[in-house]
Coordinates of C-alpha atoms in Angstrom, one line a residue:
Chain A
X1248 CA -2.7 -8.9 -21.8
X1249 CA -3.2 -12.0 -23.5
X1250 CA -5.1 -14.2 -20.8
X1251 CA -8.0 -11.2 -20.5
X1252 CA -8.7 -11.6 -23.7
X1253 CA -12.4 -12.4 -24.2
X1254 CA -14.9 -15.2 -24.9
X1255 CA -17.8 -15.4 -26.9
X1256 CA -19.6 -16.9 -23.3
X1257 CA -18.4 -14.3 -20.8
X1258 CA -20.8 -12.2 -20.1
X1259 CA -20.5 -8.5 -20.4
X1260 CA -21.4 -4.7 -18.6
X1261 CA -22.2 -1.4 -20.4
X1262 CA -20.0 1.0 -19.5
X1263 CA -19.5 4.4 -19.8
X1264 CA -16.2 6.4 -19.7
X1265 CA -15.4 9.8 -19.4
X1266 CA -12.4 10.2 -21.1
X1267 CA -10.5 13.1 -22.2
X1268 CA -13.2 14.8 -21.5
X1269 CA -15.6 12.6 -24.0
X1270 CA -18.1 10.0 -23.0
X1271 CA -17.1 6.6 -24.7
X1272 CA -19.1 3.7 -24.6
X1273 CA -18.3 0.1 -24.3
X1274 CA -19.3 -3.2 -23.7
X1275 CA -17.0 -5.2 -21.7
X1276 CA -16.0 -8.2 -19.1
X1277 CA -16.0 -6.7 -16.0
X1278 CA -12.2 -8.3 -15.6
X1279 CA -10.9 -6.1 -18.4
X1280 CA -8.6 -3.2 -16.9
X1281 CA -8.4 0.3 -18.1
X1282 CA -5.4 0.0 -19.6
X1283 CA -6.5 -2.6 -21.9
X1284 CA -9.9 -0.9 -22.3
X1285 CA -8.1 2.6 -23.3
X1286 CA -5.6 0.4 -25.5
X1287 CA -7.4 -2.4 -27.2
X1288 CA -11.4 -0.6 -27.5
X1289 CA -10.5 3.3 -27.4
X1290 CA -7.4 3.2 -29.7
X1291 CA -5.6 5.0 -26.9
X1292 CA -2.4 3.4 -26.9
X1293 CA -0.6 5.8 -25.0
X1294 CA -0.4 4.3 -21.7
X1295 CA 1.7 1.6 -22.2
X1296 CA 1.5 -2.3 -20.3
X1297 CA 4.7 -2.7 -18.6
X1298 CA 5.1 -4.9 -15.7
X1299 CA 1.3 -5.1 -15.7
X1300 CA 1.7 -5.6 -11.8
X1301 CA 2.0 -1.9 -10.1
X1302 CA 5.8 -1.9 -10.5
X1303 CA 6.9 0.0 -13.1
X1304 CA 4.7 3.2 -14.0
X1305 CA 4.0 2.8 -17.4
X1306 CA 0.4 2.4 -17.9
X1307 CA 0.0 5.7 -15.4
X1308 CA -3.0 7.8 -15.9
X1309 CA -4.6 10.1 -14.6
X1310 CA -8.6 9.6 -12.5
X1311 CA -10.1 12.4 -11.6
X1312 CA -6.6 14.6 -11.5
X1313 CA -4.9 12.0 -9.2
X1314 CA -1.9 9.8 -10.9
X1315 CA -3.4 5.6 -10.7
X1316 CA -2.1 2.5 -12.4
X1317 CA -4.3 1.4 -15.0
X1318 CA -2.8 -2.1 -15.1
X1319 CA -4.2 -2.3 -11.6
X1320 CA -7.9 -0.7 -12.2
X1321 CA -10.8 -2.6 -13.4
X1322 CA -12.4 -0.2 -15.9
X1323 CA -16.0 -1.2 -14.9
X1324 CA -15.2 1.0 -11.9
X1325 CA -14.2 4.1 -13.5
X1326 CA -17.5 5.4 -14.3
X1327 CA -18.4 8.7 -13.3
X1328 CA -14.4 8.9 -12.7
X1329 CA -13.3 11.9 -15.1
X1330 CA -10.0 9.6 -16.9
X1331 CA -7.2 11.6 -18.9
X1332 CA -4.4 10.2 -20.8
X1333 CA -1.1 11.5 -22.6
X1334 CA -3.5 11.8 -25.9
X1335 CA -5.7 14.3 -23.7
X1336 CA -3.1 16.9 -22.7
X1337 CA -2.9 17.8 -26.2
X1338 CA -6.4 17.4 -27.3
X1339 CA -6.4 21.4 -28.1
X1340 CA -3.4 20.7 -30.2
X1341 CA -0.8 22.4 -28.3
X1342 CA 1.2 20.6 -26.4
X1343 CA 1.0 20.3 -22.8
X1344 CA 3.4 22.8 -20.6
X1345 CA 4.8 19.5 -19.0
X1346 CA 5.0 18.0 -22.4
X1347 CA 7.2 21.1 -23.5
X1348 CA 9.0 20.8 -20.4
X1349 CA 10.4 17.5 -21.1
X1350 CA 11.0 18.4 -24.7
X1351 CA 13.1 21.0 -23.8
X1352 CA 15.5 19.1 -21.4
X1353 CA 15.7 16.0 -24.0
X1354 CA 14.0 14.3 -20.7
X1355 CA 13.3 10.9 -22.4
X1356 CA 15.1 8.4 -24.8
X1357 CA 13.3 5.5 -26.2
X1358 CA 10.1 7.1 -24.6
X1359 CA 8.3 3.9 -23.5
X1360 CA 7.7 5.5 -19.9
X1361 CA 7.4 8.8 -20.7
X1362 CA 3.1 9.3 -21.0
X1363 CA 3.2 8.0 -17.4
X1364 CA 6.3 10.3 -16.5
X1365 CA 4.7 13.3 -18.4
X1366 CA 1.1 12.0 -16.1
X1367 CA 2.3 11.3 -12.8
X1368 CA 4.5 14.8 -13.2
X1369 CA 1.0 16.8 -14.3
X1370 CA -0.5 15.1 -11.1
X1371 CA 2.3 17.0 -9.1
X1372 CA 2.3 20.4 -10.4
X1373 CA -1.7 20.2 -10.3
X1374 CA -1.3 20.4 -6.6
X1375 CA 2.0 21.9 -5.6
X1376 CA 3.2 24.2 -8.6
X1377 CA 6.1 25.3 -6.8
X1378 CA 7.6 21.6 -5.7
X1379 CA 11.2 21.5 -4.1
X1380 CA 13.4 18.1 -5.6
X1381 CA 12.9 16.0 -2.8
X1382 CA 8.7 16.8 -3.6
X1383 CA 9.7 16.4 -7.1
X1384 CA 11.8 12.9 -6.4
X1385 CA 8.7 11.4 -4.5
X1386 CA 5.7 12.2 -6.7
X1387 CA 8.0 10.4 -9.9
X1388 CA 9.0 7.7 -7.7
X1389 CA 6.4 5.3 -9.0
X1390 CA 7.6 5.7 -12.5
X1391 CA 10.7 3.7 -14.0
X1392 CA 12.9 4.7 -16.4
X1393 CA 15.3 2.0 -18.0
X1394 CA 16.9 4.3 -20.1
X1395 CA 17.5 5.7 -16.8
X1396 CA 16.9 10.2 -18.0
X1397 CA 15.7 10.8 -14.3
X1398 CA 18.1 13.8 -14.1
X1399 CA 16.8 15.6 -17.5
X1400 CA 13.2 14.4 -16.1
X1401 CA 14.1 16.2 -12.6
X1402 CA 15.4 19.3 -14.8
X1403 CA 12.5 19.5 -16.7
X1404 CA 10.3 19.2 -13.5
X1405 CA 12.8 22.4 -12.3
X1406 CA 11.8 24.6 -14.9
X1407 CA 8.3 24.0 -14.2
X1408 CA 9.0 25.0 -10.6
X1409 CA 10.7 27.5 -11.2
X1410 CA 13.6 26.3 -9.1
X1411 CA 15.8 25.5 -12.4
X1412 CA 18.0 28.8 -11.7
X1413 CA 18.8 28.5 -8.1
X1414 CA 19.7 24.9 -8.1
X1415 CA 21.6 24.3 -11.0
Chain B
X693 CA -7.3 -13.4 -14.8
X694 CA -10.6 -15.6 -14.0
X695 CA -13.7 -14.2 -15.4
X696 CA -16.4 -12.8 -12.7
X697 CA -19.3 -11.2 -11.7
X698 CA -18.8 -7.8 -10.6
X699 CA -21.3 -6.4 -8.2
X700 CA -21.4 -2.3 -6.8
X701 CA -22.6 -1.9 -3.5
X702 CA -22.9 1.2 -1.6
X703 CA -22.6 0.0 2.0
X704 CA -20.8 -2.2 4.4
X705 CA -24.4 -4.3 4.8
X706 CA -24.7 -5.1 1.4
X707 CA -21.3 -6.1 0.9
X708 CA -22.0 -9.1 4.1
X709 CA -25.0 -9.6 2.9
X710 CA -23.2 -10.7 -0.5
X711 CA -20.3 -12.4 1.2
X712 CA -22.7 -14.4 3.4
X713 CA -24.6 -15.9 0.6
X714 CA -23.8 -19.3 -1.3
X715 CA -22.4 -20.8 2.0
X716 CA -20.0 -17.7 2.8
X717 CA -17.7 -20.2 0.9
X718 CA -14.0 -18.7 1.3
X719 CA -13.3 -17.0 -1.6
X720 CA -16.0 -17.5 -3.8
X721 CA -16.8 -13.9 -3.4
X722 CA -14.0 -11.2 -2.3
X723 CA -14.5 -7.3 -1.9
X724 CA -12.5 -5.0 -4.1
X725 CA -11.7 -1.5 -3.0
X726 CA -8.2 -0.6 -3.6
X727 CA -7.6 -3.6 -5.7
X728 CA -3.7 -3.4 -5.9
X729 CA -3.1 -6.6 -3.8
X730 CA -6.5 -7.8 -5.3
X731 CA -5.9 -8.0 -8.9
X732 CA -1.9 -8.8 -8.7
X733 CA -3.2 -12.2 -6.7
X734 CA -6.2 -12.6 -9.4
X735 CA -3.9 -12.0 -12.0
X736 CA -1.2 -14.7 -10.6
X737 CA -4.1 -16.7 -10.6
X738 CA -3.4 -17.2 -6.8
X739 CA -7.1 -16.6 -6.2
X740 CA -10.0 -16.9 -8.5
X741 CA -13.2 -15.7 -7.1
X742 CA -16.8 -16.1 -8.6
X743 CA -17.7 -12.7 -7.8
X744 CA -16.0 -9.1 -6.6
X745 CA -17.9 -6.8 -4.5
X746 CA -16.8 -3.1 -5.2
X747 CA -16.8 -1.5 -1.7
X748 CA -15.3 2.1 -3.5
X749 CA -18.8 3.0 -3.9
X750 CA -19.5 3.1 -0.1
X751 CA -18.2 6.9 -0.3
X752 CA -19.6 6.8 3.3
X753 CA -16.5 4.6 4.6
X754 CA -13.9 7.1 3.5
X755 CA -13.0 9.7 6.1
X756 CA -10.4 11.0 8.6
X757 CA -12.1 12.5 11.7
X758 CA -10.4 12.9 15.5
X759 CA -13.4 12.0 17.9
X760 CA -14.0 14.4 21.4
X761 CA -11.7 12.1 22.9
X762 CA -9.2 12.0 21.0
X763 CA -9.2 9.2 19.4
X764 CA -8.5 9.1 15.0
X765 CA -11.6 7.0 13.1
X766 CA -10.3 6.1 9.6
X767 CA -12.9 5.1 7.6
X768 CA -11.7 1.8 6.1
X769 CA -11.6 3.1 2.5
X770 CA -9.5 5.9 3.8
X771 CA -6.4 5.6 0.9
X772 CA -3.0 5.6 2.3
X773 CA -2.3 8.9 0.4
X774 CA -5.3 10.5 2.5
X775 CA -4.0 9.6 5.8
X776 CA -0.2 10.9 4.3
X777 CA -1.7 14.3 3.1
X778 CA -4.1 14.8 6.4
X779 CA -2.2 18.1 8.3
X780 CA -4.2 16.5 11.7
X781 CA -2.6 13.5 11.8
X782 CA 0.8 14.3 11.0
X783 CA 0.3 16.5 14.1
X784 CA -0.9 14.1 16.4
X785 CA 0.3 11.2 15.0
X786 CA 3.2 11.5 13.3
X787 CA 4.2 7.4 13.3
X788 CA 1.3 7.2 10.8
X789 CA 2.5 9.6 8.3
X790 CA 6.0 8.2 8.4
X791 CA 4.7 4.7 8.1
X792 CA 2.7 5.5 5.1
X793 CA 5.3 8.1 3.3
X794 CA 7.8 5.5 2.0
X795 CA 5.0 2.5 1.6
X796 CA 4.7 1.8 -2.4
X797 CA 4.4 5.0 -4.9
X798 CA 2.4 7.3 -4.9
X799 CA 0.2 6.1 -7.7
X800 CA -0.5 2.8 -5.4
X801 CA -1.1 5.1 -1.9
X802 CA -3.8 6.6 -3.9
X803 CA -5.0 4.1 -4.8
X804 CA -4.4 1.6 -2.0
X805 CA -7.1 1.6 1.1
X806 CA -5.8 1.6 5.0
X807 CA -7.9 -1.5 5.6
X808 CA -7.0 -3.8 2.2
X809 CA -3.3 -2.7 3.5
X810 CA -3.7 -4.7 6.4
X811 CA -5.3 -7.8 4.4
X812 CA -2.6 -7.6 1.7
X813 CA -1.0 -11.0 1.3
X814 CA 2.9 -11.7 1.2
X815 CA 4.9 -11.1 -1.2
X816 CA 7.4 -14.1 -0.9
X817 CA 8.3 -15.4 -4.1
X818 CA 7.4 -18.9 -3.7
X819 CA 3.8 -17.7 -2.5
X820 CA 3.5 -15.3 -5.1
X821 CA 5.2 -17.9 -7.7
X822 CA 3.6 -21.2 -10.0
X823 CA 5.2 -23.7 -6.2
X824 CA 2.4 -24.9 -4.6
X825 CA 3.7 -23.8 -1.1
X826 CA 2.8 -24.4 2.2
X827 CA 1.1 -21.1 2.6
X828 CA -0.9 -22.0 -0.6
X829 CA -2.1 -25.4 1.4
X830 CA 0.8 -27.6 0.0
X831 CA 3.3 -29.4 2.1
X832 CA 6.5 -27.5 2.5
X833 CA 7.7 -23.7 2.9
X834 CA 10.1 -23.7 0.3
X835 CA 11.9 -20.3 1.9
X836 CA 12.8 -22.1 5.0
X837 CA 16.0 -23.8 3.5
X838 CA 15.3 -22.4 -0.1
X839 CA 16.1 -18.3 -0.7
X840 CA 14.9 -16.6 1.9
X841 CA 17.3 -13.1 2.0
X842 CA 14.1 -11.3 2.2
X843 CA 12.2 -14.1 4.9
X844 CA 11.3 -14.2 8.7
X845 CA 13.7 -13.5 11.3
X846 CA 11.3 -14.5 14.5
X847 CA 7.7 -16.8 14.4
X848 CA 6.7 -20.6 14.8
X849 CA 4.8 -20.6 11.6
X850 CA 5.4 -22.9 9.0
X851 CA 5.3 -20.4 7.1
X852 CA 8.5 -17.7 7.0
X853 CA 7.3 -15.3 4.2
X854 CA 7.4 -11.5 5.9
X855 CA 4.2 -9.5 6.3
X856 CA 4.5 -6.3 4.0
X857 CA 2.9 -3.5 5.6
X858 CA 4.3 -0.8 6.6
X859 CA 0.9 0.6 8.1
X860 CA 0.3 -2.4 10.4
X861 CA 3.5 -1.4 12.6
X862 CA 2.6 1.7 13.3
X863 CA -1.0 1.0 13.9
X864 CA -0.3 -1.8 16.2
X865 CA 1.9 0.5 18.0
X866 CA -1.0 3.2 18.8
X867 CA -3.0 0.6 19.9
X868 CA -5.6 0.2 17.1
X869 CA -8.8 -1.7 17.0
X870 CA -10.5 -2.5 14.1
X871 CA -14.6 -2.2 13.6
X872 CA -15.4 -5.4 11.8
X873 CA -19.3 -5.7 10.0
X874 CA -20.5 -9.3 9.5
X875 CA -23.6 -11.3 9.6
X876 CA -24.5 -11.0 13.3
X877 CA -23.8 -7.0 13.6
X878 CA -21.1 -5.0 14.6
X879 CA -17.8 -6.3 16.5
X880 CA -14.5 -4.4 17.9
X881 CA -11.6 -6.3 17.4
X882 CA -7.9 -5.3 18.7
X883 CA -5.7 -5.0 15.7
X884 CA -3.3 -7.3 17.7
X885 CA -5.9 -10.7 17.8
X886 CA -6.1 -9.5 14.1
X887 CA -3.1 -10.5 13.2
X888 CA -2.5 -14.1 13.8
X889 CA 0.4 -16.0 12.6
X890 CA -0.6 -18.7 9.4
X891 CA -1.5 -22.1 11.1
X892 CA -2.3 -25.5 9.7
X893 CA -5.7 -24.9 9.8
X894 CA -5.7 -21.2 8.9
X895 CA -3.0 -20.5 6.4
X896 CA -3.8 -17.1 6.5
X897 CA -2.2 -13.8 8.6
X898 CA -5.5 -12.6 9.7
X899 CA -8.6 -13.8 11.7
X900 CA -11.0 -11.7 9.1
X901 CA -13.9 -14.1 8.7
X902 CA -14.8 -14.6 4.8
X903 CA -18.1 -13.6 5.3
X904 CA -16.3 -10.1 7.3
X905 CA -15.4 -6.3 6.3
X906 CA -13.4 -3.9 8.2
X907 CA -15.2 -0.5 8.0
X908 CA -13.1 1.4 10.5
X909 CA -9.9 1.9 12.2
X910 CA -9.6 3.2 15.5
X911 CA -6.6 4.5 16.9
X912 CA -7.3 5.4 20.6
X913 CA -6.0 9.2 21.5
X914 CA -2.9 9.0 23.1
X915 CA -1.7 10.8 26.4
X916 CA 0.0 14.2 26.1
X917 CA 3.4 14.0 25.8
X918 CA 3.3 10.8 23.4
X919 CA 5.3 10.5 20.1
X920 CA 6.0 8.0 17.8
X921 CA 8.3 7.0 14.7
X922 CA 8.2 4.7 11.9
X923 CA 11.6 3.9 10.6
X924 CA 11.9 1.8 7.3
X925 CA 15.2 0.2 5.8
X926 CA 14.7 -1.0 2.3
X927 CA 17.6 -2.0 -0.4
X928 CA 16.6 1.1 -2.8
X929 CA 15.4 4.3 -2.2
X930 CA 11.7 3.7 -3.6
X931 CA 9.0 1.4 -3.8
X932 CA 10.2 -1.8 -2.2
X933 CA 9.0 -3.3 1.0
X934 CA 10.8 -3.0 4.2
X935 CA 13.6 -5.8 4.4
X936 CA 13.1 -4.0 8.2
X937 CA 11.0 -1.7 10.1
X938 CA 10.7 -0.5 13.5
X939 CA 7.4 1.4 15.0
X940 CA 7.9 2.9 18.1
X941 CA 5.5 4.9 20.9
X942 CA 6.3 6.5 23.9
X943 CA 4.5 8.1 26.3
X944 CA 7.0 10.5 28.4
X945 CA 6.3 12.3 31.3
X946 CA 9.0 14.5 33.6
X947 CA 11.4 12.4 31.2
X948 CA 9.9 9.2 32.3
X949 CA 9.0 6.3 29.5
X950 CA 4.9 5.8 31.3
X951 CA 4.3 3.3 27.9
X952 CA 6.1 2.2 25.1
X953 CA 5.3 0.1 22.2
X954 CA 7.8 -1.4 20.0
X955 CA 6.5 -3.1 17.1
X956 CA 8.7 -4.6 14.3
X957 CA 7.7 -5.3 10.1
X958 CA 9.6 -7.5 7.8
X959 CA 10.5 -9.8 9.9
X960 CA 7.5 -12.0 10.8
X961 CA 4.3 -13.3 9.3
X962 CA 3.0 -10.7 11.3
X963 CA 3.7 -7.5 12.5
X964 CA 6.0 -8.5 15.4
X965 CA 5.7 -6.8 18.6
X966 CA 8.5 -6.6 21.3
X967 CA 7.6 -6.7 24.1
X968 CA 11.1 -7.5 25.9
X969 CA 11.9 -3.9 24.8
X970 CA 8.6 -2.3 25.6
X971 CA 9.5 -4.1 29.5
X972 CA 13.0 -2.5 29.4
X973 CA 11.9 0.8 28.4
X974 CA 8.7 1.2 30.7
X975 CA 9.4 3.2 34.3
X976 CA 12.8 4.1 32.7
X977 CA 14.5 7.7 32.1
X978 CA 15.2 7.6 28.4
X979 CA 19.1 7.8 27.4
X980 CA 21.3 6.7 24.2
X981 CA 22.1 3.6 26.4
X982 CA 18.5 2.8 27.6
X983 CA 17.8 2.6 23.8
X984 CA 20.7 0.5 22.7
X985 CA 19.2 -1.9 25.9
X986 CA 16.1 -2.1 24.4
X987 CA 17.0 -2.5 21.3
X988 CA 19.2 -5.8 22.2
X989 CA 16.2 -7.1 24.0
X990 CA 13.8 -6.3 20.8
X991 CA 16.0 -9.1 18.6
X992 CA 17.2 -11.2 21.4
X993 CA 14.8 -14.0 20.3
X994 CA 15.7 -13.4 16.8
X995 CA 16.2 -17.0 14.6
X996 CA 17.4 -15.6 11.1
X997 CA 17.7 -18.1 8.3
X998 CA 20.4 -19.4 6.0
X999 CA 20.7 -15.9 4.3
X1000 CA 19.1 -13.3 6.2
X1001 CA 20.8 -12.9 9.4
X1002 CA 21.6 -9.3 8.3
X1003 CA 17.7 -8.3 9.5
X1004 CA 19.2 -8.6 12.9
X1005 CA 21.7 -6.2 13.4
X1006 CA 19.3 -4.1 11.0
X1007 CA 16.3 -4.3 12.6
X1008 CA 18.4 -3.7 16.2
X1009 CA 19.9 -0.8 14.6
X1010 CA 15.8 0.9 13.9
X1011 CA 14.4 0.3 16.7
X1012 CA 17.3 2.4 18.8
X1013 CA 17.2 4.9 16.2
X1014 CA 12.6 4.6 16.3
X1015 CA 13.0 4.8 20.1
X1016 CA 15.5 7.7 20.3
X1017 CA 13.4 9.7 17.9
X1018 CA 10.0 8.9 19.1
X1019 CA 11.3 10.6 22.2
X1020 CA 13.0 13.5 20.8
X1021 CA 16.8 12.5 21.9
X1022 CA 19.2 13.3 19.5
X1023 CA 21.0 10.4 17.6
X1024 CA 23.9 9.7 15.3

């Protein structure tokens, strides 16, 4: 994110965030995106740059319940958006049931992509709880692994279902 | 990325009024709604404007209705997810759904609006690279005798990058218009004189005025009997373009093909309709063999490059199967 990084000159917007359910303030070039808003000003380093192009998944977080690309999203826009990242699953301090989930089936290695897996996959099961593996396949499809642990990712995503039994 | 000023408006008016201003010089000021083609060409530094205009505040422009008559009005900020999710359209149109179901990820359908989908820019590696091609206003397209496994297969542009939507097929198939704001009111354009292959003197794929929005998408109701299917080939199983596509829709009636429309993607600057097929379909009982007919006369004109003459038998191959399943005949 080297090239948005700012100048004295550029001129800047007050902006407010709602994120993980806190308001955060912050005063930035309205070219800054909100991954490198959440990253570089709100500590939340979570969501991770990638490709930085909508390719890989990475920086995936969730507006307003709905899985988005941060890499793609110009933070100035995001106001009045309610914004939750990996760090706000467990903001009680218990671990999301996704978070569990992929715990339990080992469904990560080096763990780069898994916030956006663990994000895109609560995006799912807020909608369908009950998903099917070809439901399942699509809604991860915008998230890369290059450790390639899609089938322990799928498994977890089968216990969630509830399907985990009858298709194993 | 370019630095900018970044402007909310909560209308279609507002955001001509803006473009119009300064001169309506081309690209000094560009609407952002979606933003996924947006910022990936800001960030390439393939376009730098002065100023975005947020249109995703004009909540007004996203809807899905059906009118009395039939016909589907998708507000332009409509996201590709909403039109994939909407249980009326995947009734009456099912082309639509299919066309949008296997475009990008689902992160980018959300995000992604039906109208930027049609003004998203190529995605051919010299254009989207440092080569000052001559889509970019240089001299030479350097696909033409340069890589070009992923390049145009039909077209007398210059240029042979492919246009990527998987959308524009299906909507040029239904017979779309668009409803296009700008300074002097209101206009109706057919989504077929919108797309408009890249000339010397408009190196572009549309005939969207700079100074233009779209703010809705009409897809006239169709007669009873009519079906339609999108049909996508891409080299993996997720997010990639189409290295083909075929749209097809067919109006039967007593077994009789009264209209068809074939329209191919990936293999043109624009969304490439066929009308050679539509011909040897039209007044015709539909049969395996009818299909495979039109199907031949859909690439007959084809002129692939040095390395992508496998878009022809593919893209021959999905329009049989598109035409075969648009009207319900079942297929190997």
């Amino acid at each position: 994110m080297a090239d948005t990084s700012e100048t004295a000159a550029a001129p800047r917007t007050h902006v407010s965030l709602q994120v993980n359910g806190t308001t955060r303030e912050v005063d930035i070039e309205p070219r800054r995106t909100l991954l490198s808003v959440l990253r570089d000003d709100l500590s939340l380093t979570g969501a991770k740059p990638g490709c930085e192009m909508g390719n890989c998944g990475a920086c995936t977080v969730l507006l307003d319940g709905e899985a988005v690309y941060s890499c793609l999203t110009l933070a100035v826009e995001c106001t009045g958006r309610e914004i939750t990242t990996i760090e706000g699953l467990s903001a009680s301090g218990e671990l999301d049931p996704v978070q569990q989930a992929f715990i339990a089936h080992d469904a990560l290695q080096c763990g780069f992509c898994t916030p956006g897996q663990i994000l895109a996959m609560k995006a799912l099961f807020a909608t369908n709880p009950h998903p099917d593996d070809e439901t399942i396949e699509r809604a991860m499809s915008g998230n890369i692994c290059r450790c390639g642990a899609y089938p322990k990712i799928l498994a977890a995503a089968r216990a969630l279902a509830g399907t985990q039994a009858a298709q194993q | 990325m370019n630095t900018f000023e970044h402007v909310t408006v909560t209308d279609g008016n507002e955001a001509v009024k803006l473009l119009s201003e300064r001169g309506g010089a081309a690209g000094e000021t560009k609407i952002i709604a979606g933003g996924t083609d947006l910022l990936t060409l800001m960030n390439a530094s393939l376009i730098a404007p002065q100023r975005l205009v947020n249109l995703k505040a004009a909540r007004a422009l996203r809807y899905l209705r059906f009118a009395e008559d039939g016909a589907l009005h998708i507000g332009a900020l409509a996201t590709l997810a909403d039109l994939e999710r909407d249980a009326g359209v995947a009734r009456r149109l099912p082309i639509l759904v299919e066309s949008v179901r296997d475009a990008a990820t689902p992160q980018l359908r959300a995000m992604a609006t039906v109208a930027g989908n049609l003004l998203q820019r190529p995605r051919c590696w010299y254009f989207r690279g440092a080569p000052h091609c001559w889509l970019k206003g240089g001299a030479e397209c350097f696909a033409r005798d340069g890589e070009n496994k992923y390049h145009a297969i039909f077209g007398a542009s210059s240029c042979v990058a492919v246009h990527p939507s998987d959308l524009a097929p299906a909507l040029l198939a239904l017979d779309a218009e668009l409803l296009i704001n700008g300074p002097s009111g209101v206009r109706t354009l057919p989504l077929a004189a919108f797309f408009h292959e890249p000339t010397n003197d408009a190196r572009i794929e549309h005939t969207l005025a700079p100074d233009e929005v779209i703010t809705e998408i009409r897809v006239p109701g169709q007669p009873e009997g009519a079906n339609g299917a999108y049909l996508k080939m891409m080299d993996r199983q997720a997010w990639a373009f189409a290295l083909a596509s075929a749209a097809a829709q067919l109006s039967v009636e007593d077994g009789v093909i009264q209209q068809a429309r074939i329209v191919l993607g990936g293999v043109a600057t624009v969304p490439w309709r066929a009308t050679q097929a539509e011909d040897a379909l039209t007044g015709q009982q539909l049969t395996p063999e009818l299909a495979r007919t039109a199907a031949e006369a859909a690439l007959a004109g084809a002129a692939p490059l040095a390395h992508n003459g496998y878009k022809v038998p593919l893209a021959r191959e999905l329009v049989r199967r598109a035409i075969l399943r648009a009207g319900s005949v079942p297929h190997p």
